[in-house]
Amino acid sequence: MTPLSCDVAIIGAGTAGMAAYRAARVHTERVLLIEAAHYGTTCARVGCMPSKLLIAAADAARAVREAHRFGVQAEAPRVDGRAVMQRVRDERDRFVGFVLETVHGWPEATRLFGRARFTGPHTLDVEGQQVQARAVVIATGSQPRIPAGWRERLGHRLLVNDDVFDWQDLPRSLAVYGAGVIGLELALALHRLGVRVHLFARSERVGPLTDPELQALARRLFGDELPLTLHAGVPEPVLDGEMVRIGDECFDALLCTAGREPNLAGLGLEALGLGELRPDRHTGRCGDSHVFIAGDVSDDRPLLHEAADAGRIAGDNAARWPQVHRRPRRAPLAVVFSDPQIALAGASHAELTAAGHAFDTGRVSFADQGRSRVMGVNRGGLHVYAERGTGRLLGAEMIGPAAEHLGHLLAWSVQRGDTVQQMLDSPFYHPVVEEGLRTALRQLQSDLHLPSPPIENCLDCDTSAEVGA
């Protein structure tokens, strides 16, 4: 087989790999995209999109159950599990189809299907096909992390999130191990669709919140919603006939959502001679080498928009190599589509505390927030963090209504470098959930003890000094 030669070889055709491919082809046509499993991103196939389809069905069922609170009488919903999963699969396939259409629209000469393995710093073996590459982007993604022995012990009764979206029907019962983003979203959705669910958290944490007050609130809110066991450690599930037994409870299956780990096995990384691969997140480059890493395989903010940005940076720099450009990264933003939703924007409470940052916190509870109460979603709280001395917004964490939208507003303010005063001087309509943010900002501005700007320069500012003069 004649060896192939390219300027940039990209291993992995997920979100990061596709972004790297587009960026590299701006500079050269000698790009080779290598995929071992299937085209179609994790987000489209087994992540963001199919999970939101399941959550949308759960939200519809909950709306019917909760209608009586508004004086609207409705019969209890009858969940047709087969119909629910048919829509999930149909729409999932539609989203995947868009990705496939894009990839298959790229020149066939720039695509190679097979498992890649390094045989030298600049050489790859792809199932017998030799590839020589001037620079390489590793974008092989991640896979579910499963405790040792579980798969051998439980067989097909052990599931990961990839399996859920191929279901033909909903199970009667399910144990979910891992209370991170994936476990929390799926456990709540399936519970509201009538599945008997028990969520086991490895530690005391539920979801990604790091603020101790909000984490405690999350534990209470989600513990009120469904059976939740904290500090589960690593349980010892066993097969009991056709069921999975954990302690005194039996379930149809065990869904393991105990995090994910980088897909690096079998790549032959030792042939690179680089030791541990630690990419610079502003260049994607590993040390001063010709190897770049992007996406979930780097284990750095495993989110679609972060993977796309990392892929774009890595692909651009791989094509430019040895010239490498440092690129800015966006303000951190993470959302959990639980109910209530969770959002983290900018620096988290844990990050600010670990860095020794001097900051104050503004708080609001949504329990009596006007619009939230009107809609019957008045649960949760929001904390915003600002730098002492300057009033610059550093970050925020929240659990509550409209977190997916408030999270964006807060991340944009962090990225711009807005101060609390500048945010307060922005418009807030009435009645909206965002008024809760204004309440937290006003408390924060008061606690910061900053001098008020001239009255001509602000609208929502403390004018008591001028009135008393």
Short mmCIF file of C-alpha atoms in Angstrom, two decimals:
data_model
loop_
_atom_site.label_atom_id
_atom_site.label_comp_id
_atom_site.label_asym_id
_atom_site.label_seq_id
_atom_site.Cartn_x
_atom_site.Cartn_y
_atom_site.Cartn_z
CA MET A 1 0.00 0.00 0.00
CA THR A 2 1.49 3.34 -1.03
CA PRO A 3 2.17 5.59 1.98
CA LEU A 4 0.06 8.72 2.25
CA SER A 5 1.66 12.07 2.96
CA CYS A 6 -0.05 15.13 4.44
CA ASP A 7 0.70 18.39 6.18
CA VAL A 8 -1.81 17.79 8.99
CA ALA A 9 -3.24 14.47 10.18
CA ILE A 10 -6.26 14.80 12.46
CA ILE A 11 -7.15 11.74 14.53
CA GLY A 12 -10.83 11.83 15.41
CA ALA A 13 -13.79 13.29 13.51
CA GLY A 14 -15.89 14.59 16.40
CA THR A 15 -16.62 18.22 17.23
CA ALA A 16 -12.96 19.10 17.86
CA GLY A 17 -11.66 17.09 14.90
CA MET A 18 -14.14 18.64 12.47
CA ALA A 19 -13.27 22.14 13.69
CA ALA A 20 -9.56 21.34 13.35
CA TYR A 21 -10.13 20.06 9.80
CA ARG A 22 -11.89 23.25 8.72
CA ALA A 23 -9.22 25.45 10.30
CA ALA A 24 -6.31 23.50 8.78
CA ARG A 25 -7.80 23.53 5.28
CA VAL A 26 -7.72 27.32 5.30
CA HIS A 27 -3.95 26.96 4.98
CA THR A 28 -3.48 23.68 3.07
CA GLU A 29 -5.40 21.06 1.12
CA ARG A 30 -3.00 18.39 2.39
CA VAL A 31 -5.16 17.50 5.40
CA LEU A 32 -6.19 13.98 6.40
CA LEU A 33 -9.09 13.36 8.80
CA ILE A 34 -8.85 9.88 10.37
CA GLU A 35 -11.83 8.27 12.15
CA ALA A 36 -11.94 4.81 13.75
CA ALA A 37 -15.57 4.37 14.82
CA HIS A 38 -18.22 6.44 13.06
CA TYR A 39 -18.81 9.95 11.82
CA GLY A 40 -21.20 12.03 13.87
CA THR A 41 -20.24 13.85 17.03
CA THR A 42 -20.72 12.72 20.63
CA CYS A 43 -23.09 15.66 21.08
CA ALA A 44 -25.34 14.61 18.20
CA ARG A 45 -25.22 10.84 18.78
CA VAL A 46 -25.16 10.24 22.53
CA GLY A 47 -24.82 13.59 24.28
CA CYS A 48 -26.32 17.05 24.11
CA MET A 49 -29.11 16.54 21.59
CA PRO A 50 -30.65 13.13 22.42
CA SER A 51 -30.51 13.89 26.14
CA LYS A 52 -32.42 17.14 25.56
CA LEU A 53 -35.02 15.21 23.57
CA LEU A 54 -35.54 12.95 26.58
CA ILE A 55 -35.67 15.96 28.90
CA ALA A 56 -38.24 17.68 26.65
CA ALA A 57 -40.52 14.65 26.96
CA ALA A 58 -40.07 14.67 30.75
CA ASP A 59 -40.88 18.40 30.87
CA ALA A 60 -44.10 17.76 28.93
CA ALA A 61 -45.15 15.04 31.39
CA ARG A 62 -44.38 17.28 34.35
CA ALA A 63 -46.38 20.17 32.87
CA VAL A 64 -49.45 17.95 32.72
CA ARG A 65 -48.95 16.71 36.28
CA GLU A 66 -48.45 20.25 37.60
CA ALA A 67 -51.32 21.88 35.64
CA HIS A 68 -53.66 21.70 38.65
CA ARG A 69 -51.49 24.25 40.47
CA PHE A 70 -52.72 26.85 38.00
CA GLY A 71 -56.37 25.85 38.21
CA VAL A 72 -56.13 23.75 35.07
CA GLN A 73 -57.50 20.24 35.56
CA ALA A 74 -56.04 17.47 33.43
CA GLU A 75 -55.91 13.71 33.61
CA ALA A 76 -52.67 12.16 34.82
CA PRO A 77 -50.33 11.77 31.84
CA ARG A 78 -49.89 8.34 30.28
CA VAL A 79 -46.29 8.03 29.13
CA ASP A 80 -45.89 5.88 26.02
CA GLY A 81 -42.28 4.77 26.43
CA ARG A 82 -42.04 3.39 22.92
CA ALA A 83 -43.29 6.64 21.41
CA VAL A 84 -40.95 8.68 23.60
CA MET A 85 -37.92 6.68 22.52
CA GLN A 86 -39.04 6.61 18.87
CA ARG A 87 -39.00 10.42 18.80
CA VAL A 88 -35.64 10.48 20.59
CA ARG A 89 -34.10 8.12 18.02
CA ASP A 90 -35.73 9.80 15.02
CA GLU A 91 -34.60 13.29 15.97
CA ARG A 92 -31.20 11.99 17.09
CA ASP A 93 -30.72 10.40 13.67
CA ARG A 94 -31.75 13.66 12.04
CA PHE A 95 -29.09 15.61 13.95
CA VAL A 96 -26.47 12.97 13.19
CA GLY A 97 -27.52 13.13 9.53
CA PHE A 98 -26.58 16.80 9.37
CA VAL A 99 -23.08 15.93 10.62
CA LEU A 100 -22.72 13.06 8.17
CA GLU A 101 -23.83 15.28 5.31
CA THR A 102 -21.11 17.77 6.22
CA VAL A 103 -18.34 15.18 6.51
CA HIS A 104 -19.28 13.33 3.32
CA GLY A 105 -19.28 16.67 1.52
CA TRP A 106 -15.56 16.99 2.14
CA PRO A 107 -13.15 15.60 -0.49
CA GLU A 108 -12.80 11.83 -0.15
CA ALA A 109 -9.04 12.13 -0.48
CA THR A 110 -8.97 14.07 2.80
CA ARG A 111 -10.76 11.32 4.77
CA LEU A 112 -9.45 7.96 5.99
CA PHE A 113 -11.44 5.41 7.99
CA GLY A 114 -9.58 3.18 10.43
CA ARG A 115 -7.81 3.04 13.79
CA ALA A 116 -4.63 5.13 13.92
CA ARG A 117 -1.46 4.22 15.81
CA PHE A 118 1.77 6.20 15.99
CA THR A 119 4.80 4.30 14.71
CA GLY A 120 7.12 7.30 14.96
CA PRO A 121 7.01 11.04 15.71
CA HIS A 122 5.69 11.82 12.21
CA THR A 123 4.32 8.44 11.08
CA LEU A 124 1.01 6.65 11.65
CA ASP A 125 -0.31 3.22 10.82
CA VAL A 126 -4.03 3.18 10.01
CA GLU A 127 -4.87 -0.53 9.80
CA GLY A 128 -2.02 -1.18 7.37
CA GLN A 129 -2.08 2.18 5.61
CA GLN A 130 1.06 4.17 6.35
CA VAL A 131 0.64 7.93 6.85
CA GLN A 132 3.39 10.53 7.07
CA ALA A 133 2.33 13.81 8.66
CA ARG A 134 4.21 17.05 9.20
CA ALA A 135 1.94 17.87 12.20
CA VAL A 136 -0.75 15.92 14.03
CA VAL A 137 -3.93 16.87 15.91
CA ILE A 138 -5.19 14.31 18.43
CA ALA A 139 -8.95 14.75 18.87
CA THR A 140 -10.03 11.25 19.89
CA GLY A 141 -12.59 12.34 22.52
CA SER A 142 -13.49 10.45 25.68
CA GLN A 143 -15.36 7.40 26.88
CA PRO A 144 -17.41 6.52 29.99
CA ARG A 145 -15.40 5.59 33.07
CA ILE A 146 -16.58 2.28 34.55
CA PRO A 147 -15.45 0.83 37.91
CA ALA A 148 -13.31 -2.29 37.64
CA GLY A 149 -15.21 -5.55 37.34
CA TRP A 150 -18.66 -4.07 36.76
CA ARG A 151 -18.90 -4.95 33.09
CA GLU A 152 -17.78 -8.54 33.66
CA ARG A 153 -20.15 -8.91 36.60
CA LEU A 154 -23.28 -7.28 35.14
CA GLY A 155 -22.99 -7.91 31.39
CA HIS A 156 -25.75 -6.24 29.36
CA ARG A 157 -27.43 -5.02 32.57
CA LEU A 158 -24.67 -2.42 32.85
CA LEU A 159 -25.41 0.62 30.70
CA VAL A 160 -23.66 3.86 29.77
CA ASN A 161 -25.32 6.96 28.34
CA ASP A 162 -24.51 5.77 24.78
CA ASP A 163 -26.91 2.85 25.33
CA VAL A 164 -29.85 4.93 26.56
CA PHE A 165 -30.61 6.56 23.24
CA ASP A 166 -30.98 3.25 21.42
CA TRP A 167 -33.68 2.03 23.80
CA GLN A 168 -36.89 0.83 22.13
CA ASP A 169 -38.85 1.43 25.33
CA LEU A 170 -38.35 2.89 28.78
CA PRO A 171 -37.29 0.51 31.57
CA ARG A 172 -39.44 -0.01 34.65
CA SER A 173 -36.57 0.78 37.02
CA LEU A 174 -33.01 2.05 36.85
CA ALA A 175 -30.13 2.67 39.23
CA VAL A 176 -28.00 5.64 38.17
CA TYR A 177 -24.46 5.76 39.56
CA GLY A 178 -22.80 9.17 39.41
CA ALA A 179 -24.52 12.49 40.20
CA GLY A 180 -22.57 14.66 37.79
CA VAL A 181 -24.08 16.45 34.81
CA ILE A 182 -24.98 13.34 32.78
CA GLY A 183 -26.33 11.33 35.71
CA LEU A 184 -28.37 14.21 37.08
CA GLU A 185 -29.97 15.08 33.74
CA LEU A 186 -30.87 11.49 32.84
CA ALA A 187 -32.02 10.48 36.33
CA LEU A 188 -34.43 13.41 36.63
CA ALA A 189 -35.78 13.02 33.10
CA LEU A 190 -36.41 9.27 33.45
CA HIS A 191 -37.95 9.75 36.89
CA ARG A 192 -40.46 12.22 35.45
CA LEU A 193 -41.24 9.81 32.64
CA GLY A 194 -42.37 7.25 35.20
CA VAL A 195 -39.23 5.13 35.58
CA ARG A 196 -38.41 4.14 39.16
CA VAL A 197 -34.98 5.76 39.54
CA HIS A 198 -32.49 5.78 42.39
CA LEU A 199 -29.51 8.13 42.01
CA PHE A 200 -26.28 7.16 43.77
CA ALA A 201 -23.73 9.94 44.30
CA ARG A 202 -20.14 8.87 44.86
CA SER A 203 -19.55 11.73 47.33
CA GLU A 204 -21.77 14.38 48.88
CA ARG A 205 -21.75 16.48 45.70
CA VAL A 206 -24.72 16.61 43.36
CA GLY A 207 -24.01 18.39 40.07
CA PRO A 208 -21.09 20.74 39.36
CA LEU A 209 -21.85 23.56 41.84
CA THR A 210 -18.87 24.41 44.04
CA ASP A 211 -20.41 27.13 46.24
CA PRO A 212 -21.11 25.33 49.57
CA GLU A 213 -24.44 27.10 50.12
CA LEU A 214 -25.71 26.33 46.62
CA GLN A 215 -24.39 22.77 46.72
CA ALA A 216 -26.38 22.18 49.93
CA LEU A 217 -29.45 23.68 48.24
CA ALA A 218 -28.98 21.39 45.24
CA ARG A 219 -28.78 18.32 47.48
CA ARG A 220 -32.03 19.31 49.16
CA LEU A 221 -33.93 20.17 45.98
CA PHE A 222 -32.92 17.06 44.06
CA GLY A 223 -33.25 14.86 47.14
CA ASP A 224 -36.85 16.04 47.46
CA GLU A 225 -37.47 15.06 43.83
CA LEU A 226 -36.16 11.48 43.68
CA PRO A 227 -34.40 8.85 45.83
CA LEU A 228 -30.83 10.03 46.31
CA THR A 229 -28.01 8.29 48.16
CA LEU A 230 -24.97 10.41 49.00
CA HIS A 231 -21.49 9.11 49.85
CA ALA A 232 -22.19 5.88 47.94
CA GLY A 233 -18.48 5.40 47.23
CA VAL A 234 -18.11 2.52 44.77
CA PRO A 235 -20.99 0.13 45.49
CA GLU A 236 -20.85 -3.59 44.74
CA PRO A 237 -23.75 -4.28 42.36
CA VAL A 238 -24.58 -7.93 41.71
CA LEU A 239 -26.90 -9.80 39.39
CA ASP A 240 -29.94 -11.19 41.13
CA GLY A 241 -31.60 -13.29 38.47
CA GLU A 242 -32.37 -10.82 35.68
CA MET A 243 -32.11 -7.81 37.96
CA VAL A 244 -29.25 -5.69 39.32
CA ARG A 245 -29.14 -5.57 43.09
CA ILE A 246 -27.55 -2.69 45.01
CA GLY A 247 -28.03 -3.16 48.74
CA ASP A 248 -31.67 -4.07 49.34
CA GLU A 249 -32.97 -2.68 46.03
CA CYS A 250 -33.28 -4.37 42.64
CA PHE A 251 -33.36 -2.62 39.26
CA ASP A 252 -33.78 -3.56 35.61
CA ALA A 253 -30.32 -2.13 34.91
CA LEU A 254 -27.51 0.03 36.26
CA LEU A 255 -26.63 3.19 34.33
CA CYS A 256 -23.03 4.19 35.05
CA THR A 257 -22.41 7.94 34.71
CA ALA A 258 -19.26 8.09 36.82
CA GLY A 259 -17.43 10.54 34.57
CA ARG A 260 -15.44 10.11 31.38
CA GLU A 261 -11.79 9.46 30.56
CA PRO A 262 -9.67 10.39 27.52
CA ASN A 263 -9.54 7.99 24.56
CA LEU A 264 -5.77 7.45 24.38
CA ALA A 265 -5.39 3.68 24.57
CA GLY A 266 -3.90 2.02 21.50
CA LEU A 267 -2.58 5.25 19.94
CA GLY A 268 1.04 4.23 20.45
CA LEU A 269 1.86 7.53 22.13
CA GLU A 270 5.20 6.15 23.33
CA ALA A 271 6.43 6.45 19.73
CA LEU A 272 6.14 10.23 20.02
CA GLY A 273 8.74 10.36 22.80
CA LEU A 274 6.94 13.28 24.48
CA GLY A 275 6.06 11.82 27.86
CA GLU A 276 2.82 13.13 29.34
CA LEU A 277 0.81 15.13 26.80
CA ARG A 278 -0.11 18.51 28.29
CA PRO A 279 -1.44 20.90 25.65
CA ASP A 280 -1.37 24.67 26.02
CA ARG A 281 -5.06 25.62 25.90
CA HIS A 282 -4.22 28.84 24.00
CA THR A 283 -2.29 27.06 21.23
CA GLY A 284 -3.32 23.40 21.50
CA ARG A 285 0.36 22.47 21.28
CA CYS A 286 2.15 19.91 23.43
CA GLY A 287 5.38 21.55 24.57
CA ASP A 288 7.46 22.63 21.58
CA SER A 289 6.43 19.62 19.48
CA HIS A 290 4.44 19.21 16.26
CA VAL A 291 1.63 17.47 18.18
CA PHE A 292 -1.58 19.29 19.06
CA ILE A 293 -4.51 18.13 21.20
CA ALA A 294 -8.11 19.32 21.13
CA GLY A 295 -11.49 18.44 22.63
CA ASP A 296 -12.52 16.05 25.37
CA VAL A 297 -9.33 14.00 25.05
CA SER A 298 -7.53 16.87 26.80
CA ASP A 299 -9.88 16.52 29.81
CA ASP A 300 -10.19 20.32 29.92
CA ARG A 301 -13.75 21.70 30.03
CA PRO A 302 -15.43 18.84 28.15
CA LEU A 303 -18.16 20.93 26.51
CA LEU A 304 -19.11 21.24 22.85
CA HIS A 305 -18.30 24.94 22.44
CA GLU A 306 -14.96 24.46 24.21
CA ALA A 307 -14.14 21.46 21.99
CA ALA A 308 -15.00 23.44 18.86
CA ASP A 309 -12.80 26.35 19.95
CA ALA A 310 -9.93 24.04 20.90
CA GLY A 311 -10.21 22.24 17.57
CA ARG A 312 -10.15 25.50 15.64
CA ILE A 313 -7.04 26.66 17.50
CA ALA A 314 -5.23 23.31 17.18
CA GLY A 315 -6.05 22.87 13.49
CA ASP A 316 -4.98 26.39 12.62
CA ASN A 317 -1.69 26.07 14.48
CA ALA A 318 -0.96 22.56 13.18
CA ALA A 319 -1.24 23.89 9.63
CA ARG A 320 0.97 26.88 10.50
CA TRP A 321 3.57 24.78 12.35
CA PRO A 322 6.32 25.58 13.28
CA GLN A 323 4.79 29.07 13.53
CA VAL A 324 2.24 28.99 16.34
CA HIS A 325 -0.22 31.69 17.40
CA ARG A 326 -1.66 32.09 20.90
CA ARG A 327 -5.42 32.60 20.83
CA PRO A 328 -7.78 33.92 23.51
CA ARG A 329 -10.36 31.62 25.10
CA ARG A 330 -13.93 32.48 26.00
CA ALA A 331 -15.17 33.01 29.55
CA PRO A 332 -16.13 29.69 31.14
CA LEU A 333 -19.81 28.76 30.83
CA ALA A 334 -21.45 25.49 31.85
CA VAL A 335 -25.16 24.59 31.99
CA VAL A 336 -26.96 21.56 33.42
CA PHE A 337 -30.43 20.95 31.97
CA SER A 338 -31.82 19.58 35.20
CA ASP A 339 -34.93 21.03 36.85
CA PRO A 340 -34.15 23.39 38.37
CA GLN A 341 -31.34 24.15 35.96
CA ILE A 342 -27.74 24.81 37.01
CA ALA A 343 -25.30 27.29 35.50
CA LEU A 344 -21.72 28.32 36.23
CA ALA A 345 -20.30 31.41 34.51
CA GLY A 346 -16.79 32.79 34.78
CA ALA A 347 -14.70 31.65 37.74
CA SER A 348 -16.38 29.26 40.16
CA HIS A 349 -16.47 29.76 43.92
CA ALA A 350 -13.92 26.96 44.34
CA GLU A 351 -11.56 28.47 41.77
CA LEU A 352 -11.72 31.94 43.34
CA THR A 353 -11.16 30.51 46.82
CA ALA A 354 -8.24 28.32 45.72
CA ALA A 355 -6.60 31.29 43.99
CA GLY A 356 -6.90 33.41 47.14
CA HIS A 357 -8.93 36.00 45.26
CA ALA A 358 -10.47 38.77 47.39
CA PHE A 359 -14.15 38.78 46.42
CA ASP A 360 -17.61 39.47 47.79
CA THR A 361 -20.79 37.52 47.07
CA GLY A 362 -24.24 38.79 46.14
CA ARG A 363 -27.12 36.41 46.82
CA VAL A 364 -30.73 35.99 45.82
CA SER A 365 -33.28 33.27 46.49
CA PHE A 366 -35.85 32.53 43.80
CA ALA A 367 -38.40 31.39 46.42
CA ASP A 368 -40.24 34.74 46.32
CA GLN A 369 -38.92 36.16 43.05
CA GLY A 370 -41.93 37.60 41.21
CA ARG A 371 -41.86 36.04 37.74
CA SER A 372 -40.53 32.74 39.07
CA ARG A 373 -43.47 32.52 41.48
CA VAL A 374 -45.94 33.41 38.71
CA MET A 375 -44.65 30.47 36.64
CA GLY A 376 -44.50 28.10 39.62
CA VAL A 377 -40.75 27.57 39.29
CA ASN A 378 -39.69 29.53 42.37
CA ARG A 379 -36.93 27.24 43.60
CA GLY A 380 -33.22 27.84 43.84
CA GLY A 381 -30.70 30.60 44.31
CA LEU A 382 -28.07 32.69 42.53
CA HIS A 383 -24.68 33.84 43.82
CA VAL A 384 -22.57 36.41 41.96
CA TYR A 385 -18.92 37.10 42.79
CA ALA A 386 -17.13 40.43 42.32
CA GLU A 387 -13.59 41.61 42.97
CA ARG A 388 -13.09 43.77 46.02
CA GLY A 389 -11.69 47.18 45.23
CA THR A 390 -12.81 47.24 41.59
CA GLY A 391 -16.30 45.74 41.59
CA ARG A 392 -15.45 43.70 38.48
CA LEU A 393 -17.66 40.64 38.02
CA LEU A 394 -15.55 37.47 38.37
CA GLY A 395 -18.11 34.70 38.16
CA ALA A 396 -21.42 33.28 39.26
CA GLU A 397 -23.10 30.02 40.21
CA MET A 398 -26.81 29.33 40.26
CA ILE A 399 -29.49 26.71 40.54
CA GLY A 400 -32.91 27.90 39.49
CA PRO A 401 -35.23 28.90 36.66
CA ALA A 402 -33.86 30.14 33.32
CA ALA A 403 -30.29 29.29 34.34
CA GLU A 404 -29.39 28.51 30.71
CA HIS A 405 -30.22 32.12 29.81
CA LEU A 406 -28.92 33.91 32.90
CA GLY A 407 -25.70 31.93 32.58
CA HIS A 408 -25.10 33.42 29.14
CA LEU A 409 -25.70 36.99 30.35
CA LEU A 410 -23.30 36.49 33.23
CA ALA A 411 -20.60 34.85 31.10
CA TRP A 412 -20.81 37.72 28.59
CA SER A 413 -20.38 40.25 31.42
CA VAL A 414 -17.38 38.36 32.79
CA GLN A 415 -15.76 38.24 29.36
CA ARG A 416 -16.30 41.98 28.79
CA GLY A 417 -14.92 42.81 32.24
CA ASP A 418 -18.14 44.50 33.38
CA THR A 419 -18.37 45.92 36.87
CA VAL A 420 -21.38 45.36 39.08
CA GLN A 421 -22.31 49.02 38.57
CA GLN A 422 -22.22 48.67 34.80
CA MET A 423 -24.48 45.62 35.01
CA LEU A 424 -26.93 47.47 37.25
CA ASP A 425 -27.03 50.34 34.77
CA SER A 426 -28.21 47.91 32.08
CA PRO A 427 -31.96 47.56 31.45
CA PHE A 428 -34.06 45.04 33.39
CA TYR A 429 -37.61 44.49 32.16
CA HIS A 430 -40.52 43.73 34.52
CA PRO A 431 -41.62 41.11 35.33
CA VAL A 432 -38.77 38.75 34.35
CA VAL A 433 -36.59 36.20 36.13
CA GLU A 434 -33.59 38.45 35.42
CA GLU A 435 -34.85 40.80 38.14
CA GLY A 436 -33.51 38.21 40.56
CA LEU A 437 -30.05 38.88 39.16
CA ARG A 438 -30.56 42.60 39.79
CA THR A 439 -31.43 41.87 43.43
CA ALA A 440 -28.17 39.94 43.86
CA LEU A 441 -26.19 42.68 42.11
CA ARG A 442 -27.65 45.40 44.32
CA GLN A 443 -26.72 43.48 47.46
CA LEU A 444 -23.25 42.85 46.07
CA GLN A 445 -22.74 46.51 45.17
CA SER A 446 -23.67 47.49 48.72
CA ASP A 447 -21.30 44.93 50.25
CA LEU A 448 -18.39 46.05 48.06
CA HIS A 449 -18.41 49.51 49.71
CA LEU A 450 -17.25 51.24 46.55
CA PRO A 451 -17.70 55.00 46.14
CA SER A 452 -20.70 55.85 43.99
CA PRO A 453 -19.85 57.24 40.55
CA PRO A 454 -21.03 60.77 39.71
CA ILE A 455 -24.81 60.79 39.50
CA GLU A 456 -24.61 61.99 35.90
CA ASN A 457 -22.83 58.74 34.97
CA CYS A 458 -25.17 56.17 36.50
CA LEU A 459 -28.86 55.50 36.94
CA ASP A 460 -29.03 52.62 39.43
CA CYS A 461 -26.55 53.94 42.00
CA ASP A 462 -26.54 55.06 45.60
CA THR A 463 -27.35 58.79 45.73
CA SER A 464 -27.75 59.05 49.49
CA ALA A 465 -24.55 61.07 49.82
CA GLU A 466 -25.81 63.67 47.34
CA VAL A 467 -29.26 63.83 48.99
CA GLY A 468 -27.79 64.42 52.43
CA ALA A 469 -25.33 67.04 51.28
#
